[in-house]
Coordinates of C-alpha atoms in Angstrom, one line a residue:
X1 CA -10.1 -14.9 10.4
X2 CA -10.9 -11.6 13.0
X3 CA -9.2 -11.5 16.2
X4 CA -10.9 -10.3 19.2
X5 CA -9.1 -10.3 23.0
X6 CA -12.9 -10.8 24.1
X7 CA -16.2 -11.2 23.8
X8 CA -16.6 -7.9 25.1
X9 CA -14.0 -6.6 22.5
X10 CA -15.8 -8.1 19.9
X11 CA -19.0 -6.4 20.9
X12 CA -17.2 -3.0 20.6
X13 CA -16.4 -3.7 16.9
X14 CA -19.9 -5.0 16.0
X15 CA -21.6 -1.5 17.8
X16 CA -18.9 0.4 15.8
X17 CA -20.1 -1.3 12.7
X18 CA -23.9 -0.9 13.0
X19 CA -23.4 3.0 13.3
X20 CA -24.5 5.4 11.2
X21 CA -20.9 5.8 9.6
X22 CA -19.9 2.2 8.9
X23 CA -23.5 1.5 7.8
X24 CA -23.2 4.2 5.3
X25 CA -19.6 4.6 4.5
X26 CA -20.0 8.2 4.1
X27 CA -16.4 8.9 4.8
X28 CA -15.0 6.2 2.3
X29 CA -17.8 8.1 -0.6
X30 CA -16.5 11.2 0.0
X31 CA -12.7 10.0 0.0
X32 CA -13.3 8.6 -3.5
X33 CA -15.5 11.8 -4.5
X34 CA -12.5 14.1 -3.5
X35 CA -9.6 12.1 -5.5
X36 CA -11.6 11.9 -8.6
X37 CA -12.6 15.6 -8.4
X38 CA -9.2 16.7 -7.0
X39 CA -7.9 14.7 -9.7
X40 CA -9.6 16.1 -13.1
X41 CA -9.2 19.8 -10.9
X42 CA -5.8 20.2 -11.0
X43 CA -5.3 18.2 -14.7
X44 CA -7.9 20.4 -16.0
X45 CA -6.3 23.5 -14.2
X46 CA -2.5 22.6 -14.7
X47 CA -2.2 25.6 -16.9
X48 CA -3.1 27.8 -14.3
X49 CA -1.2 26.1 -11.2
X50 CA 1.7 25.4 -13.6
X51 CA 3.8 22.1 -13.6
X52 CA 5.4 22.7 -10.5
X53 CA 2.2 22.9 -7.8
X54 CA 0.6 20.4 -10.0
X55 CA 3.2 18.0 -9.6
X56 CA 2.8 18.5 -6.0
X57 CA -0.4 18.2 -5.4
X58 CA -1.0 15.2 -7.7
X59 CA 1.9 12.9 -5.7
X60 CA 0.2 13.0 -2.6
X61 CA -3.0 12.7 -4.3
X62 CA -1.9 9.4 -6.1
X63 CA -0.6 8.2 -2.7
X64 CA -3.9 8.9 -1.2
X65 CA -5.5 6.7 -3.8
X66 CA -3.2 3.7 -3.6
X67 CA -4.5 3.6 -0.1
X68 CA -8.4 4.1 -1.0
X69 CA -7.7 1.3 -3.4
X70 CA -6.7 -0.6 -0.6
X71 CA -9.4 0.2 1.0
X72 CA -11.5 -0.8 -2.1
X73 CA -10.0 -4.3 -2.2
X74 CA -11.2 -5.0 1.7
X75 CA -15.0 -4.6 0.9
X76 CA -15.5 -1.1 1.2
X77 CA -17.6 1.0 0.6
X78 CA -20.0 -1.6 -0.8
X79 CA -20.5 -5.2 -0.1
X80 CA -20.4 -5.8 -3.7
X81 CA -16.7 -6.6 -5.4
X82 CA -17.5 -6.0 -8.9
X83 CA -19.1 -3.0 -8.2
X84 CA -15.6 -1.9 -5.5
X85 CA -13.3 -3.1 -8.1
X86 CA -15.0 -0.7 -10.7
X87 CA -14.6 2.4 -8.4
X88 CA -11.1 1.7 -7.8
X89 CA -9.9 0.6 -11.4
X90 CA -9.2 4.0 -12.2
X91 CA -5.3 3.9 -13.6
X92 CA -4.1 7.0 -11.7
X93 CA -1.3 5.6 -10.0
X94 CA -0.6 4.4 -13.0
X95 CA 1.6 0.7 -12.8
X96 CA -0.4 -1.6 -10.8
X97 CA -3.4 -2.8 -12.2
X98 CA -6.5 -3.0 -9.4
X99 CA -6.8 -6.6 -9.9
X100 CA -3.6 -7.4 -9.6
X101 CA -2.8 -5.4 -6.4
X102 CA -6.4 -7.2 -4.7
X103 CA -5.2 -10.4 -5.6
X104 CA -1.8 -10.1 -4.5
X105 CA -2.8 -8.4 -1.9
X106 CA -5.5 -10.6 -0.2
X107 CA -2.8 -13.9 -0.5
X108 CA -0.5 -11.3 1.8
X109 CA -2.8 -11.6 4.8
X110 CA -2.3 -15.2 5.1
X111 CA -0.5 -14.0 8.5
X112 CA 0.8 -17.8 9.4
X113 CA 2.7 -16.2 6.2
X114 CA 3.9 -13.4 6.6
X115 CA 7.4 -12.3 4.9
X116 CA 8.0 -15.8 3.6
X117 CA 9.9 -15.0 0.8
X118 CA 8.4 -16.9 -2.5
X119 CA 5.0 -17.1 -0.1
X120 CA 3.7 -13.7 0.9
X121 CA 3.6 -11.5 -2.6
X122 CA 4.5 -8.7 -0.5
X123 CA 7.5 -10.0 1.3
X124 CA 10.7 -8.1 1.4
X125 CA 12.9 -11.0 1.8
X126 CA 15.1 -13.6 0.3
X127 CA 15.2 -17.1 1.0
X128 CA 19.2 -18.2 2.4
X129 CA 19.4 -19.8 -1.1
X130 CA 18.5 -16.8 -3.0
X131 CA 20.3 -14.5 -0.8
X132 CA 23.5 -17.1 -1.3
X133 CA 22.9 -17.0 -5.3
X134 CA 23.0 -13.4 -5.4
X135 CA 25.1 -11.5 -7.1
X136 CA 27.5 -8.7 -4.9
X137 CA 25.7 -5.8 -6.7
X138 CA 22.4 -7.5 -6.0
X139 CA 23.2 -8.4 -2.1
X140 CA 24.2 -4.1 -2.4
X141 CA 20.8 -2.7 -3.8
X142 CA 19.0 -5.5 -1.4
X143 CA 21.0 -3.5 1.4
X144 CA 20.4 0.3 0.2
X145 CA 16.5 -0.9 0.1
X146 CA 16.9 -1.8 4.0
X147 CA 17.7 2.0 4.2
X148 CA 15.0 4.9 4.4
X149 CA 16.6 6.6 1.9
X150 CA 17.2 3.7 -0.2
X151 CA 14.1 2.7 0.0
X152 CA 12.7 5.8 -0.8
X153 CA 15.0 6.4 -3.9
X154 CA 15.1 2.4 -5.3
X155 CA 12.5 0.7 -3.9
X156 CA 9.6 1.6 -6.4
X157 CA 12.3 0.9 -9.1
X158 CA 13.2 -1.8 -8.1
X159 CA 9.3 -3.1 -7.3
X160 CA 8.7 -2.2 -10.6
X161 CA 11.4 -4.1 -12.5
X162 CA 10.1 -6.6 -10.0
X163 CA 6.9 -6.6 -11.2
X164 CA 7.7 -6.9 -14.6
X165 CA 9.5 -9.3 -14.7
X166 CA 6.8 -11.8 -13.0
X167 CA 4.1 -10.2 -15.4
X168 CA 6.5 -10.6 -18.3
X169 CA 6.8 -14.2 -17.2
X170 CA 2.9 -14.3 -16.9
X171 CA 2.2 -13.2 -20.2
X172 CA 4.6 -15.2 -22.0
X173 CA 2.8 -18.6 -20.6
X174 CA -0.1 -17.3 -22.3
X175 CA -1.9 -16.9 -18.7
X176 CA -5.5 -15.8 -20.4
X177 CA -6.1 -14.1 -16.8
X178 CA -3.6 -11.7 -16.9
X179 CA -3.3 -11.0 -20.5
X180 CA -7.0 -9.8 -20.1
X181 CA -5.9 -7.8 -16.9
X182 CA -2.8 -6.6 -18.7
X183 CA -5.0 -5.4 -22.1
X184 CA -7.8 -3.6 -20.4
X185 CA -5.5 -1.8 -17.7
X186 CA -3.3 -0.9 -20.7
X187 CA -6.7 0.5 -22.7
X188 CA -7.8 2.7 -19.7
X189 CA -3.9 4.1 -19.0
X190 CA -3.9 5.1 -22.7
X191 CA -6.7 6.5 -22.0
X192 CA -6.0 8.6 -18.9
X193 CA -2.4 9.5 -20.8
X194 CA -4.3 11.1 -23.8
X195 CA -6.8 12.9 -21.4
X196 CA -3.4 14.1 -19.7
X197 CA -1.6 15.3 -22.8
X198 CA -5.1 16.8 -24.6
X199 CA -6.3 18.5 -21.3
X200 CA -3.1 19.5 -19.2
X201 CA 0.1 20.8 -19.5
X202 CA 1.9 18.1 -18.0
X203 CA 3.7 16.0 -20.5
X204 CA 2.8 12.3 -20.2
X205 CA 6.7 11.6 -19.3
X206 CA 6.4 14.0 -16.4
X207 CA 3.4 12.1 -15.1
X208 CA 4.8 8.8 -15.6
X209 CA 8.4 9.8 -14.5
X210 CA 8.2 12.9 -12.0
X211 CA 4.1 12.1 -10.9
X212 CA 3.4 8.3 -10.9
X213 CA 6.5 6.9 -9.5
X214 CA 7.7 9.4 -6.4
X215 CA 3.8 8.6 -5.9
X216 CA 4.6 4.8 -5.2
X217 CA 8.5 5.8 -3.4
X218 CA 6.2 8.0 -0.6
X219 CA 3.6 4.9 -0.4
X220 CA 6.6 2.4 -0.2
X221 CA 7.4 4.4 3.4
X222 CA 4.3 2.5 5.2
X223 CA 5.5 -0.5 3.8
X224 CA 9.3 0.3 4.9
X225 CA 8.8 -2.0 8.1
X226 CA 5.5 -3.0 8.3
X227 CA 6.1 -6.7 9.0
X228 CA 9.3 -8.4 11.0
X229 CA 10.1 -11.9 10.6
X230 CA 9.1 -13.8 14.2
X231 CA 8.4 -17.1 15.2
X232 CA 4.5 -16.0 16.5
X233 CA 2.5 -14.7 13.5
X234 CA 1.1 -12.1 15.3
X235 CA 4.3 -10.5 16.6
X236 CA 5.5 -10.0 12.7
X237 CA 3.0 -6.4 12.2
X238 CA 3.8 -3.2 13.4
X239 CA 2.0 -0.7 15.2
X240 CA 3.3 2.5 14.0
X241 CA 1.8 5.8 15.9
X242 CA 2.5 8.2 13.2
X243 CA 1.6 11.5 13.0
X244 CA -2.0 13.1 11.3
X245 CA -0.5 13.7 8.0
X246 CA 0.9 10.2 7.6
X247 CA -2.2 8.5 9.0
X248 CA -4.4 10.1 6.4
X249 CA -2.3 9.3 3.3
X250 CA -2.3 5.9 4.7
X251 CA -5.6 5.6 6.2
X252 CA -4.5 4.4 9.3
X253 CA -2.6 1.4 7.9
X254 CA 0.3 2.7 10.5
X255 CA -1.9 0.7 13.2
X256 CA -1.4 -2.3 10.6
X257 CA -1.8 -5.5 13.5
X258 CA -5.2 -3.9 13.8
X259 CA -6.0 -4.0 10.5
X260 CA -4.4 -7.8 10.1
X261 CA -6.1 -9.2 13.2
X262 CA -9.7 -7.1 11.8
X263 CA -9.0 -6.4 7.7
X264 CA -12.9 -5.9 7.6
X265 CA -12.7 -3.1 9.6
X266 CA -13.1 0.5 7.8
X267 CA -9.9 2.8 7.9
X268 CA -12.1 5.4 9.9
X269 CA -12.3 2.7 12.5
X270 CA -8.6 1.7 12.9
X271 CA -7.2 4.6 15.8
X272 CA -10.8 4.4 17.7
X273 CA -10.2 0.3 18.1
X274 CA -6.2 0.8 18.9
X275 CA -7.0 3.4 21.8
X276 CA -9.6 1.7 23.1
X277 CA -7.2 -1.6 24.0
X278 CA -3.8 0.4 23.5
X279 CA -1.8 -1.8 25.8
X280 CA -3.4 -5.6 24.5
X281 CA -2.4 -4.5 21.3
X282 CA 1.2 -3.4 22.1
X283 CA 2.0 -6.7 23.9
X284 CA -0.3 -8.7 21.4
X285 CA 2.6 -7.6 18.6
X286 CA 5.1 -8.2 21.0
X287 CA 6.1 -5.0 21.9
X288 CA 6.2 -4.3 17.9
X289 CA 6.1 -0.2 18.7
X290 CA 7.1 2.5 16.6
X291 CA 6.6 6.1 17.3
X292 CA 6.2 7.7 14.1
X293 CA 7.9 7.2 10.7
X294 CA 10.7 9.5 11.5
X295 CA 11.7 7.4 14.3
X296 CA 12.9 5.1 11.0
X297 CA 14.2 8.3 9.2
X298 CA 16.2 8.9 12.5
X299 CA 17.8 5.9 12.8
X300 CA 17.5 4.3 9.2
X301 CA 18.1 6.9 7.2
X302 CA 21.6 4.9 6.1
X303 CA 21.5 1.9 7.8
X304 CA 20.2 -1.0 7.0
X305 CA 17.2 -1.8 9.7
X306 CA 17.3 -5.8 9.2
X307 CA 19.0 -8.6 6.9
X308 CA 17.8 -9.1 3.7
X309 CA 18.2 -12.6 4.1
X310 CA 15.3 -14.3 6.0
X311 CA 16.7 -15.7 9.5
X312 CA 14.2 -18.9 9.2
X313 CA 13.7 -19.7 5.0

């Protein structure tokens, strides 16, 4: 359900929306025309660039596309899901299948809740009874991934062992949905690896090991402490004014109440709306303010920015 302070805000978002720019999603178009392009460009060109410049152009690439992805699953650039879900199935980042990240995804902006652990797929939280049955190395990592730096070295690890062990789980209840998820993501990754090891001169390890998964530890940054636990729904998001770099590998998910209070609202959108009410927005989150992601890699870096333990489950 969209928030608006006003009737008069909610007239500024519907003249944003019937311009030229959200009528036509040019922006989003030419966002998914550069990754594909920039992507078979520097696969097809590796032997020139070498392994080193490819491998760092392709991790911010991959980034970029988890977040058009996102941007896929929230209705744009077409009205039509099959036809979003088909433009975004593309396996680059390789270990999250599109459907599973939309459907996930979508259950996360249930904001009455957000960071429930066992509740909100994307919460980073225990419950007191899972934090109490935890083993002392597991209460450790928990606490390295409430660092910056442990979140940026364990957290897609551990995400991932996390994800496979609910898939895993999935597939041996013979769920027909996500074996069918599971078979046809697999098909198109097999895919993309051959094109990678015919094409290329990066070996299908190095994109797995050295490409795909920094990829997902530089996404897991926006996510470092996107939501809060708090009483008031609203005051759990963040609003995060990072820098121009940041913003575009993220779209503009730092301003992320915004895009909780209006997910149908286009990433190109995001910094007008949170200038234009700057100040409702600040006290709407409850004061939820952070200047830039290195405000968390100046005081995070080692320690822990919050309990792993969720203070009300």
């Amino acid at each position: 359900m969209p928030h608006y302070f006003d009737a008069a805000h909610r007239q500024q978002i519907e003249i944003l929306r019937q311009r030229f720019t959200a009528r036509t999603e040019w922006p989003t178009w030419l966002l998914l025309i550069g990754v594909y392009g920039g992507w078979f460009a520097i696969v097809l060109n590796s032997q020139w660039l070498g392994r080193g410049l490819s491998t760092l152009l392709l991790i911010p690439l991959l980034v970029l596309w988890l977040s058009v992805q996102h941007e896929l699953l929230h209705g744009h650039p077409t009205r039509w899901t099959l036809l979003n879900k088909i433009l975004g199935y593309a396996p680059f980042a390789v270990w999250y299948p599109y459907t599973l990240y939309r459907d996930s995804h979508l259950l996360h902006h249930r904001d009455e809740d957000l960071t429930v652990p066992g509740v909100d797929p994307e919460s980073r939280y225990l419950t007191r009874a899972g934090w109490q049955g935890s083993s002392l190395f597991e209460r450790s990592l928990y606490w390295l991934n409430k660092t910056v730096l442990g979140r940026f070295a364990l957290g897609a690890p551990l995400a991932l062992l996390a994800l496979a062990g609910e898939e895993l789980q999935r597939l041996k209840n013979g769920e027909r949905q996500a074996w069918l998820m599971w078979l046809t993501h697999g098909a198109f990754t097999l895919l993309m690896l051959g094109f990678i090891a015919r094409f290329s001169v990066l070996p299908v390890w190095h994109y797995l090991l050295l490409i795909s998964v920094p990829a997902l530890s530089v996404a897991m940054i926006r996510s470092y402490y996107e939501h809060r636990p708090h009483a008031q729904p609203e005051q759990r998001t963040v609003l995060n004014e990072a820098g121009w770099p940041w913003r575009w590998l993220f779209l503009n998910l730092n301003f992320h109440l915004v895009h909780h209070d209006l997910p149908k609202l286009a990433w190109y959108d995001l910094p007008t709306v949170y200038r234009m009410h700057r100040e409702q927005w600040i006290a709407r989150s409850g004061g939820f303010l952070v200047q830039g992601y290195g405000e968390f890699w100046q005081r995070n870096v080692f320690r822990p920015i919050d309990s792993p333990e969720h203070p009300f489950h």
